[in-house]
Coordinates of C-alpha atoms and ligand atoms in Angstrom, one line a residue:
X21 CA -12.9 -39.2 30.8
X22 CA -14.3 -37.5 27.7
X23 CA -16.3 -34.2 27.7
X24 CA -19.9 -34.1 26.9
X25 CA -20.0 -31.9 23.8
X26 CA -20.8 -32.7 20.2
X27 CA -18.3 -33.7 17.5
X28 CA -18.3 -31.3 14.6
X29 CA -15.4 -31.9 12.2
X30 CA -13.8 -28.5 11.3
X31 CA -14.5 -29.0 7.6
X32 CA -14.4 -26.1 5.1
X33 CA -17.8 -26.8 3.5
X34 CA -19.4 -25.8 6.8
X35 CA -18.4 -22.3 5.9
X36 CA -20.4 -22.3 2.8
X37 CA -23.3 -24.0 4.4
X38 CA -23.4 -21.3 7.0
X39 CA -23.1 -18.5 4.5
X40 CA -25.9 -20.0 2.4
X41 CA -28.2 -20.5 5.4
X42 CA -27.5 -17.3 7.3
X43 CA -26.3 -14.8 4.6
X44 CA -27.8 -16.4 1.5
X45 CA -28.8 -13.1 0.0
X46 CA -25.5 -11.3 0.4
X47 CA -23.9 -10.4 -2.9
X48 CA -20.8 -11.5 -4.7
X49 CA -20.0 -9.1 -7.5
X50 CA -17.5 -10.0 -10.3
X51 CA -15.9 -7.7 -12.9
X52 CA -14.7 -9.8 -15.7
X53 CA -11.8 -9.5 -18.1
X54 CA -14.1 -8.2 -20.8
X55 CA -15.3 -5.6 -18.2
X56 CA -18.8 -7.1 -18.1
X57 CA -20.1 -7.4 -14.5
X58 CA -22.1 -10.2 -12.9
X59 CA -23.8 -10.5 -9.5
X60 CA -24.6 -13.6 -7.6
X61 CA -25.1 -14.4 -3.9
X62 CA -23.8 -16.9 -1.3
X63 CA -26.9 -19.0 -2.0
X64 CA -26.2 -18.8 -5.8
X65 CA -22.5 -19.7 -5.1
X66 CA -23.5 -22.7 -3.0
X67 CA -25.9 -23.9 -5.7
X68 CA -23.2 -23.6 -8.3
X69 CA -20.6 -25.4 -6.1
X70 CA -23.0 -28.3 -5.5
X71 CA -23.6 -28.6 -9.3
X72 CA -19.9 -28.4 -9.9
X73 CA -19.2 -31.1 -7.2
X74 CA -21.8 -33.3 -8.9
X75 CA -20.1 -32.7 -12.3
X76 CA -16.7 -33.4 -11.0
X77 CA -17.9 -36.6 -9.4
X78 CA -19.5 -37.6 -12.7
X79 CA -16.1 -37.0 -14.4
X80 CA -14.6 -39.5 -12.0
X81 CA -13.0 -37.2 -9.3
X82 CA -12.0 -39.3 -6.2
X83 CA -11.3 -38.2 -2.7
X84 CA -8.0 -36.3 -2.5
X85 CA -7.7 -35.7 -6.3
X86 CA -6.4 -32.4 -7.3
X87 CA -8.4 -29.9 -9.3
X88 CA -6.4 -27.0 -10.6
X89 CA -7.4 -23.4 -11.5
X90 CA -5.5 -20.9 -13.7
X91 CA -7.7 -17.9 -13.2
X92 CA -8.1 -14.4 -11.8
X93 CA -10.6 -13.5 -9.1
X94 CA -14.3 -14.0 -9.8
X95 CA -17.3 -15.8 -8.4
X96 CA -17.0 -18.9 -10.7
X97 CA -13.4 -19.3 -9.5
X98 CA -14.7 -19.2 -5.9
X99 CA -17.5 -21.7 -6.8
X100 CA -14.8 -24.0 -8.3
X101 CA -12.9 -23.9 -5.0
X102 CA -15.9 -24.9 -2.9
X103 CA -17.2 -27.4 -5.6
X104 CA -13.9 -29.2 -5.8
X105 CA -13.5 -29.3 -2.0
X106 CA -17.1 -30.3 -1.5
X107 CA -16.6 -33.2 -4.0
X108 CA -13.8 -34.4 -1.7
X109 CA -11.1 -33.0 -3.9
X110 CA -8.2 -30.6 -3.3
X111 CA -8.2 -27.3 -5.0
X112 CA -4.9 -26.3 -6.5
X113 CA -4.5 -22.6 -7.6
X114 CA -1.8 -22.1 -10.2
X115 CA -0.2 -18.7 -10.7
X116 CA -0.5 -17.9 -14.4
X117 CA 2.4 -15.5 -14.2
X118 CA 4.9 -18.3 -13.6
X119 CA 7.4 -19.3 -16.3
X120 CA 6.3 -22.2 -18.6
X121 CA 8.8 -24.5 -17.0
X122 CA 7.3 -23.9 -13.6
X123 CA 3.7 -24.2 -14.9
X124 CA 4.6 -27.5 -16.4
X125 CA 6.4 -28.7 -13.3
X126 CA 3.7 -27.7 -10.8
X127 CA 0.7 -29.3 -12.5
X128 CA 2.6 -32.5 -13.1
X129 CA 4.0 -32.6 -9.6
X130 CA 0.5 -32.0 -8.2
X131 CA -1.0 -34.6 -10.5
X132 CA -3.9 -32.3 -11.3
X133 CA -6.8 -34.1 -13.0
X134 CA -9.0 -31.2 -14.0
X135 CA -8.0 -27.7 -14.9
X136 CA -10.4 -24.7 -14.8
X137 CA -9.0 -21.7 -16.6
X138 CA -9.9 -18.1 -17.8
X139 CA -10.2 -17.6 -21.5
X140 CA -7.5 -15.0 -21.1
X141 CA -5.1 -17.8 -20.2
X142 CA -6.1 -20.1 -23.1
X143 CA -2.8 -19.5 -24.9
X144 CA -1.0 -20.9 -21.8
X145 CA -3.2 -23.9 -21.8
X146 CA -2.7 -24.6 -25.5
X147 CA 1.1 -24.1 -25.1
X148 CA 1.4 -26.4 -22.1
X149 CA -1.1 -29.1 -22.9
X150 CA 1.5 -31.4 -24.4
X151 CA 3.7 -31.1 -21.3
X152 CA 0.9 -31.7 -18.7
X153 CA 0.8 -35.4 -18.1
X154 CA -2.1 -35.8 -15.8
X155 CA -4.8 -33.3 -16.7
X156 CA -7.8 -35.1 -18.3
X157 CA -10.4 -32.3 -18.4
X158 CA -10.0 -28.7 -19.4
X159 CA -12.9 -26.3 -18.5
X160 CA -13.0 -22.7 -19.5
X161 CA -14.6 -20.4 -16.9
X162 CA -15.8 -17.8 -19.4
X163 CA -16.3 -19.7 -22.6
X164 CA -18.6 -18.0 -25.1
X165 CA -22.3 -18.9 -24.5
X166 CA -23.2 -22.1 -26.2
X167 CA -19.7 -23.5 -26.1
X168 CA -18.3 -26.1 -23.7
X169 CA -17.1 -24.6 -20.5
X170 CA -18.1 -23.9 -16.9
X171 CA -21.7 -23.1 -17.5
X172 CA -22.2 -26.0 -19.8
X173 CA -20.5 -28.4 -17.4
X174 CA -22.8 -27.6 -14.5
X175 CA -26.0 -26.8 -16.5
X176 CA -27.5 -30.3 -16.4
X177 CA -26.6 -31.2 -12.8
X178 CA -29.1 -31.5 -10.0
X179 CA -29.0 -29.3 -6.9
X180 CA -29.0 -32.0 -4.2
X181 CA -25.3 -33.0 -4.0
X182 CA -24.2 -33.9 -0.5
X183 CA -20.7 -32.7 0.4
X184 CA -18.2 -35.5 0.8
X185 CA -17.6 -35.8 4.6
X186 CA -14.5 -37.1 6.3
X187 CA -11.8 -36.3 8.7
X188 CA -11.0 -32.7 9.4
X189 CA -7.3 -33.4 8.8
X190 CA -7.9 -34.3 5.2
X191 CA -6.4 -31.9 2.6
X192 CA -8.6 -29.3 0.9
X193 CA -6.1 -27.0 -0.9
X194 CA -2.7 -27.1 -2.4
X195 CA -0.6 -23.9 -2.9
X196 CA 2.9 -23.8 -4.2
X197 CA 5.5 -21.4 -3.0
X198 CA 6.7 -19.1 -5.8
X199 CA 10.0 -21.0 -6.1
X200 CA 12.4 -18.0 -6.1
X201 CA 15.0 -20.7 -5.3
X202 CA 14.8 -24.1 -6.9
X203 CA 11.5 -25.8 -7.7
X204 CA 8.3 -24.5 -6.2
X205 CA 7.2 -26.6 -3.2
X206 CA 3.6 -27.5 -2.5
X207 CA 1.9 -26.7 0.8
X208 CA -1.1 -28.9 1.5
X209 CA -3.7 -27.1 3.6
X210 CA -6.1 -29.1 5.6
X211 CA -9.9 -28.6 6.3
X212 CA -9.0 -28.0 9.9
X213 CA -6.1 -25.6 9.3
X214 CA -8.1 -23.6 6.8
X215 CA -11.1 -23.3 9.0
X216 CA -9.1 -22.3 12.1
X217 CA -7.2 -19.7 9.9
X218 CA -10.4 -18.3 8.6
X219 CA -11.9 -18.0 12.1
X220 CA -8.8 -16.0 13.1
X221 CA -8.9 -13.8 10.0
X222 CA -12.3 -12.3 10.7
X223 CA -11.2 -11.0 14.1
X224 CA -10.7 -7.3 14.7
X225 CA -6.9 -7.4 14.9
X226 CA -6.5 -9.4 11.7
X227 CA -8.9 -8.5 8.8
X228 CA -11.6 -7.0 11.0
X229 CA -14.5 -8.5 8.9
X230 CA -18.2 -8.5 9.8
X231 CA -21.6 -8.8 8.2
X232 CA -21.3 -5.1 7.3
X233 CA -18.0 -5.4 5.5
X234 CA -17.7 -5.2 1.7
X235 CA -14.4 -6.9 0.8
X236 CA -12.5 -6.5 -2.4
X237 CA -9.5 -8.9 -2.4
X238 CA -7.0 -7.4 -4.9
X239 CA -4.6 -10.2 -3.9
X240 CA -5.2 -12.9 -6.5
X241 CA -6.8 -16.2 -5.5
X242 CA -3.6 -17.9 -6.7
X243 CA -1.5 -16.0 -4.2
X244 CA -1.7 -17.9 -1.0
X245 CA -5.4 -18.4 -1.4
X246 CA -6.1 -14.7 -1.7
X247 CA -4.7 -14.7 1.8
X248 CA -7.7 -16.8 2.9
X249 CA -10.3 -14.2 2.2
X250 CA -12.7 -16.5 0.2
X251 CA -12.8 -18.6 3.3
X252 CA -13.1 -15.8 5.8
X253 CA -15.8 -13.5 4.2
X254 CA -18.6 -16.2 4.0
X255 CA -18.0 -16.9 7.7
X256 CA -19.5 -13.5 8.5
X257 CA -21.5 -12.8 5.4
X258 CA -19.4 -10.0 4.1
X259 CA -20.2 -8.9 0.6
X260 CA -17.5 -9.8 -1.9
X261 CA -16.3 -7.8 -4.8
X262 CA -14.0 -9.4 -7.3
X263 CA -12.1 -7.9 -10.2
X264 CA -10.3 -9.9 -13.0
X265 CA -8.7 -6.6 -14.2
X266 CA -6.4 -4.5 -12.0
X267 CA -6.5 -1.3 -14.1
X268 CA -6.6 1.4 -11.4
X269 CA -9.5 3.4 -12.8
X270 CA -11.6 0.3 -13.0
X271 CA -10.7 -0.7 -9.5
X272 CA -11.5 2.8 -8.2
X273 CA -14.9 2.7 -9.9
X274 CA -15.6 -0.6 -8.2
X275 CA -14.5 0.7 -4.9
X276 CA -17.0 3.6 -5.2
X277 CA -19.9 1.9 -6.9
X278 CA -19.9 -1.2 -4.6
X279 CA -19.1 0.7 -1.4
X280 CA -16.1 -1.4 -0.7
X281 CA -15.0 -1.1 3.0
X282 CA -12.1 -3.6 3.1
X283 CA -9.4 -4.5 0.6
X284 CA -6.1 -6.3 0.6
X285 CA -3.1 -6.5 -1.7
X286 CA 0.7 -6.3 -2.2
X287 CA 2.5 -2.9 -2.1
X288 CA 3.0 -3.0 -5.9
X289 CA -0.7 -2.8 -6.7
X290 CA -1.3 -0.1 -4.0
X291 CA 1.5 1.9 -5.6
X292 CA -0.4 1.9 -8.9
X293 CA -3.7 2.8 -7.2
X294 CA -2.2 5.6 -5.3
X295 CA -0.5 7.0 -8.4
X296 CA -3.9 6.9 -10.2
X297 CA -5.8 8.6 -7.3
X298 CA -3.0 11.3 -7.1
X299 CA -3.1 11.9 -10.9
X300 CA -6.9 11.9 -11.4
X301 CA -8.4 12.8 -8.0
X302 CA -10.4 9.6 -8.1
X303 CA -12.3 8.7 -4.9
X304 CA -11.8 5.6 -2.8
X305 CA -15.4 5.7 -1.7
X306 CA -16.2 4.0 1.6
X307 CA -12.8 2.3 2.0
X308 CA -12.0 2.0 5.7
X309 CA -9.5 -0.8 6.1
X310 CA -6.7 -2.0 3.8
X311 CA -4.4 -4.9 4.4
X312 CA -0.9 -4.6 2.9
X313 CA 1.4 -7.5 2.9
X314 CA 3.5 -9.9 0.8
X315 CA 6.4 -7.5 1.1
X316 CA 7.1 -4.7 3.5
X317 CA 4.6 -1.8 3.2
X318 CA 6.6 1.4 2.6
X319 CA 6.2 4.1 5.2
X320 CA 5.0 6.6 2.6
X321 CA 2.1 4.3 1.6
X322 CA 0.9 3.8 5.1
X323 CA 1.1 7.5 5.7
X324 CA -1.0 8.1 2.6
X325 CA -3.8 5.9 3.8
X326 CA -3.6 7.2 7.4
X327 CA -4.0 10.8 6.0
X328 CA -7.2 9.7 4.4
X329 CA -8.5 8.1 7.6
X330 CA -8.1 4.6 6.3
X331 CA -6.7 1.9 8.7
X332 CA -3.8 -0.1 7.5
X333 CA -3.2 -3.7 8.6
X334 CA 0.4 -4.4 7.7
X335 CA 0.4 -8.1 7.4
X336 CA 3.3 -10.6 7.3
X337 CA 3.0 -14.2 6.3
X338 CA 3.8 -16.7 3.7
X339 CA 2.4 -19.6 1.7
X340 CA 3.7 -22.0 4.3
X341 CA 1.6 -20.2 6.9
X342 CA -1.8 -20.2 5.1
X343 CA -0.6 -17.3 5.0
X344 CA -1.2 -15.1 8.1
X345 CA 1.6 -14.7 10.6
X346 CA 1.3 -11.2 12.1
X347 CA -0.7 -8.1 11.5
X348 CA 0.1 -4.5 12.6
X349 CA -3.3 -3.7 14.0
X350 CA -3.8 -0.8 16.4
X351 CA -2.5 -1.8 19.9
X352 CA -3.9 -0.6 23.3
X353 CA -3.1 3.1 23.7
X354 CA -3.6 3.8 20.0
X355 CA -6.0 6.7 20.6
X356 CA -3.3 8.5 22.6
X357 CA -0.5 7.8 20.1
X358 CA 0.7 10.7 17.9
X359 CA 0.4 10.3 14.1
X360 CA 4.1 9.8 13.9
X361 CA 4.1 7.0 16.5
X362 CA 1.1 5.3 14.8
X363 CA 3.0 5.4 11.6
X364 CA 6.2 3.9 13.2
X365 CA 4.0 1.2 14.8
X366 CA 2.3 0.1 11.5
X367 CA 5.6 0.2 9.6
X368 CA 6.6 -2.9 11.7
X369 CA 4.9 -6.2 10.9
X370 CA 2.8 -6.3 14.0
X371 CA 1.6 -9.0 16.5
X372 CA 0.6 -12.6 16.2
X373 CA -3.0 -13.6 16.5
X374 CA -3.8 -16.6 18.8
X375 CA -2.6 -19.6 16.9
X376 CA 0.8 -18.4 15.9
X377 CA 4.0 -18.5 18.0
X378 CA 7.2 -16.8 17.0
X379 CA 10.8 -16.9 18.1
X380 CA 14.1 -15.8 16.7
X381 CA 17.3 -17.8 16.8
X382 CA 21.0 -17.1 16.1
X383 CA 23.2 -19.0 13.6
X384 CA 23.6 -21.8 16.1
X385 CA 19.9 -22.2 16.7
X386 CA 20.1 -20.5 20.2
X387 CA 16.9 -18.7 21.0
X388 CA 17.4 -14.9 21.2
X389 CA 15.6 -12.5 23.6
X390 CA 12.5 -10.5 22.6
X391 CA 14.3 -7.3 23.5
X392 CA 13.8 -5.1 20.5
X393 CA 17.6 -5.3 19.7
X394 CA 18.6 -8.8 18.9
X395 CA 18.0 -9.8 15.3
X396 CA 17.9 -13.4 14.2
X397 CA 16.3 -16.1 12.0
X398 CA 12.5 -16.0 12.5
X399 CA 10.8 -19.3 13.3
X400 CA 7.1 -19.9 13.6
X401 CA 4.7 -22.7 14.7
X402 CA 1.0 -23.3 15.0
X403 CA -1.9 -25.2 13.5
X404 CA -1.9 -23.5 10.2
X405 CA 1.8 -23.6 9.6
X406 CA 3.5 -26.2 7.3
X407 CA 4.8 -29.4 8.8
X408 CA 5.9 -31.1 5.6
X409 CA 5.8 -30.1 2.0
X410 CA 3.5 -32.0 -0.5
X411 CA 5.1 -35.3 -1.5
X412 CA 7.6 -34.7 1.3
X413 CA 9.7 -32.5 -1.0
X414 CA 13.0 -31.7 0.7
X415 CA 12.3 -33.6 3.9
X416 CA 10.3 -32.2 6.8
X417 CA 9.6 -28.5 6.6
X418 CA 9.5 -28.0 10.3
X419 CA 11.5 -29.4 13.2
X420 CA 10.1 -32.2 15.3
X421 CA 8.9 -29.6 17.9
X422 CA 7.0 -27.7 15.2
X423 CA 9.4 -24.7 14.7
X424 CA 9.4 -23.8 11.0
X425 CA 12.3 -21.6 9.8
X426 CA 10.7 -18.8 7.7
X427 CA 13.9 -17.7 5.9
X428 CA 13.2 -14.2 7.3
X429 CA 15.4 -12.2 9.6
X430 CA 13.5 -10.3 12.3
X431 CA 13.6 -8.4 15.6
X432 CA 11.0 -9.2 18.3
X433 CA 10.1 -6.3 20.5
X434 CA 9.1 -6.6 24.2
X435 CA 5.5 -5.7 23.4
X436 CA 5.3 -8.7 21.0
X437 CA 5.7 -6.6 17.8
X438 CA 7.7 -8.4 15.1
X439 CA 9.9 -6.4 12.8
X440 CA 11.2 -8.0 9.6
X441 CA 14.6 -6.7 8.8
X442 CA 15.2 -8.7 5.7
X443 CA 15.0 -12.1 4.0
X444 CA 18.1 -14.1 5.2
X445 CA 19.2 -14.2 1.5
X446 CA 18.7 -10.5 0.9
X447 CA 20.5 -8.9 3.8
X448 CA 23.6 -6.9 2.8
X449 CA 26.6 -8.0 4.8
X450 CA 28.9 -5.1 5.3
X451 CA 31.9 -5.4 7.6
X452 CA 30.3 -8.2 9.6
X453 CA 27.1 -6.1 10.2
X454 CA 23.8 -6.4 8.4
X455 CA 22.2 -3.7 6.4
X456 CA 18.5 -4.2 5.8
X457 CA 17.8 -4.0 2.1
X458 CA 14.1 -3.5 2.9
X459 CA 14.7 -0.5 5.1
X460 CA 16.9 1.1 2.4
X461 CA 14.2 0.5 -0.3
X462 CA 11.4 1.8 1.8
X463 CA 13.3 4.9 2.8
X464 CA 14.2 5.5 -0.9
X465 CA 10.5 5.2 -2.0
X466 CA 9.7 8.0 0.4
X467 CA 11.8 10.4 -1.6
X468 CA 9.9 12.5 -4.1
X469 CA 10.3 11.4 -7.7
X470 CA 11.2 7.8 -6.8
X471 CA 8.7 5.2 -8.0
X472 CA 10.4 2.0 -6.9
X473 CA 13.8 1.0 -5.5
X474 CA 15.8 -2.1 -4.9
X475 CA 18.9 -2.5 -2.8
X476 CA 21.4 -5.3 -3.4
X477 CA 24.8 -6.0 -1.9
X478 CA 27.7 -5.8 -4.3
X479 CA 31.3 -6.9 -3.8
X480 CA 33.6 -4.6 -1.8
X481 CA 37.3 -5.6 -1.0
X482 CA 37.2 -4.1 2.5
X483 CA 33.6 -4.5 3.6
X484 CA 32.7 -7.7 1.7
X485 CA 29.5 -6.1 0.5
X486 CA 28.2 -2.6 0.1
X487 CA 24.7 -1.5 -1.0
X488 CA 23.9 -0.6 -4.5
X489 CA 20.6 1.1 -5.0
X490 CA 18.6 0.7 -8.2
X491 CA 16.0 3.3 -8.7
X492 CA 13.0 3.6 -11.1
X493 CA 12.0 7.3 -11.4
X494 CA 8.4 8.3 -11.4
X495 CA 7.1 9.3 -14.9
X496 CA 8.5 12.7 -15.8
X497 CA 10.5 13.0 -12.5
X498 CA 14.2 14.2 -12.6
X499 CA 15.3 13.3 -9.1
X500 CA 19.1 12.9 -8.8
X501 CA 21.3 10.5 -6.9
X502 CA 22.4 13.4 -4.7
X503 CA 18.8 14.2 -3.8
X504 CA 18.1 10.6 -2.9
X505 CA 21.2 10.3 -0.8
X506 CA 20.3 13.5 1.1
X507 CA 16.8 12.0 1.7
X508 CA 18.2 8.7 2.8
X509 CA 20.6 10.4 5.2
X510 CA 17.6 11.5 7.3
X511 CA 16.2 8.0 7.6
X512 CA 19.0 5.4 7.9
X513 CA 22.4 5.1 9.6
X514 CA 25.3 6.8 7.7
X515 CA 27.1 3.6 7.1
X516 CA 24.0 2.2 5.4
X517 CA 24.0 4.8 2.7
X518 CA 24.3 3.1 -0.8
X519 CA 27.8 3.5 -2.3
X520 CA 26.1 4.0 -5.7
X521 CA 22.7 4.8 -7.1
X522 CA 21.8 3.6 -10.6
X523 CA 18.7 4.7 -12.4
X524 CA 16.9 1.9 -14.3
X525 CA 13.8 1.8 -16.5
X526 CA 12.2 -1.1 -14.6
X527 CA 12.9 -3.7 -12.0
X528 CA 12.1 -7.4 -12.2
X529 CA 9.2 -8.8 -10.2
X530 CA 8.2 -12.3 -9.1
X531 CA 4.9 -13.8 -10.1
X532 CA 3.3 -12.3 -7.0
X533 CA 4.5 -8.8 -7.6
X534 CA 7.6 -8.8 -5.3
X535 CA 11.0 -7.5 -6.3
X536 CA 12.9 -10.5 -7.8
X537 CA 16.0 -10.2 -5.7
X538 CA 17.6 -13.4 -7.0
X539 CA 17.6 -12.0 -10.5
X540 CA 19.0 -8.7 -9.4
X541 CA 21.7 -10.3 -7.4
X542 CA 22.6 -12.4 -10.4
X543 CA 22.6 -9.4 -12.7
X544 CA 24.8 -7.3 -10.5
X545 CA 27.0 -10.1 -9.2
X546 CA 30.1 -8.9 -11.0
X547 CA 29.2 -5.2 -10.7
X548 CA 32.2 -3.1 -9.6
X549 CA 31.6 0.1 -7.7
X550 CA 33.4 3.1 -9.1
X551 CA 37.1 3.1 -8.1
X552 CA 37.1 -0.6 -7.2
X553 CA 39.3 -2.8 -9.4
X554 CA 37.7 -5.8 -11.0
Ligands
ADP619 P1 7.4 -16.6 -1.6 O1 8.0 -16.9 -0.3 O2 7.4 -17.8 -2.4 O3 7.9 -15.3 -2.3 P2 5.1 -15.8 -0.2 O4 4.1 -15.0 -0.7 O5 4.8 -16.9 0.7 O6 5.9 -16.3 -1.4 O7 6.2 -14.8 0.5 C1 6.5 -14.9 1.9 C2 7.6 -13.9 2.2 O8 7.3 -12.6 1.8 C3 8.0 -13.8 3.6 O9 8.8 -14.9 4.1 C4 8.7 -12.5 3.7 O10 10.0 -12.5 3.3 C5 7.9 -11.7 2.7 N1 6.9 -10.8 3.3 C6 5.6 -11.1 3.4 N2 5.0 -10.1 4.0 C7 5.9 -9.2 4.4 C8 5.9 -7.9 5.1 N3 4.8 -7.4 5.5 N4 7.1 -7.3 5.3 C9 8.2 -7.8 4.9 N5 8.3 -9.0 4.2 C10 7.2 -9.7 3.9

């Protein structure tokens, strides 16, 4: 027997239809690379997306064809997402900070047919054109007026384009992992997975978005779909503020002028913002809720926001998970918790929303208890978690029963809170025990004068590996190794203390702003601690 309710395929374009109909006047503000500012609305965005879908169809785009973007966050980029998806295509965001080799590989592997790009990335386009084998059309988002580009492409199109309909399991978006090991792998999001993920994101314990929210996603649209925010905000009619420029004083001005209430980004960008606010006394305006994720949020950063009455959602996820896995949102009993307990709670990666299941397993695949003690490989499953990579790269991504191995090492607490201890490749293995490089780094960043820190395991004849801590000092700071060790001693077990601390001018980062541990491990592979023979 079947039920008696209507069939309503969970397709992404319904999000934009809803925003246009119910929140058509709600604004989308964009600050461009040249610092000019434009304003449109969800109705304006829907109109542009329809014209763009018509233009793509005129150019010969077929169902399932990939449309790439190489761009920062702005309203035209968002219109291109919805236009390409509405035309039946698959939007493929490319991270412009990748190496040329990866940029060439990704676009060829995806078989992109059209590329939309920011003028700022024109040099990349010129350089890689000869290597890109499948791109037929290049469209500049911000071409000078009167020249070929986005505006010219959609100018002559009619407004009546009807979105391409189809099965909710058809793909709508392609995101590549950042490829810190081997070639990047493509994750092909579906209409259904994207819509379910967006519905979850607006909920109070995830991004806590509503019609009253003003959201400024600092996380770039090429980093795991800006964590899904361009799909979540139109669902509730939140105002959107985009910036193509991350200079902290510009961002602070946008926060204040546009009355931003919600923002999201990786720790690296927040570090820069906090340093700017500390140095200049700039105001963060109406900011109430920040989501920090992509790498572990340092304790000192969470404390800084809490001290200003700003909620922190500490999010864990990955490209393979659309990307939301867990968020450290306030649990029951929050009001009674002391500031220190609240801080300790948010330092962990939080709880799953409905739709994500987690477990940890040992080296043999045996499921470990959720006892707050056992630490093991973290696995996840659910309707917005990868099953297989695009073009089946590397065989199935998840086991037949759905469990996907995240490559992270974690503890699950009895109250459901997940705590990342490390990436399986980054843990420092000392005398058969594991030292969390993340915990060491976060403790070090809490020491006055330390701007950034990275912990890597280096060879030790007795212990296999011992931690080496690389530290970038804050501008003008003179903090010493002894001071850092004394600080760390108050935060981590004695046997975790780094055997050596080296001061460096800078640390390498991935294209999404995370510490590039693979490069550091390579660089310090043959490093010998003092007193240890080569
Ligand atoms: P990539 O895996 O290619 O670097 P992702 O952005 O998908 O790109 O990164 C996912 C990984 O980032 C996770 O597997 C985890 O190791 C790390 N990560 C993300 N958020 C957090 C967090 N809040 N705390 C600790 N690690 C995190």
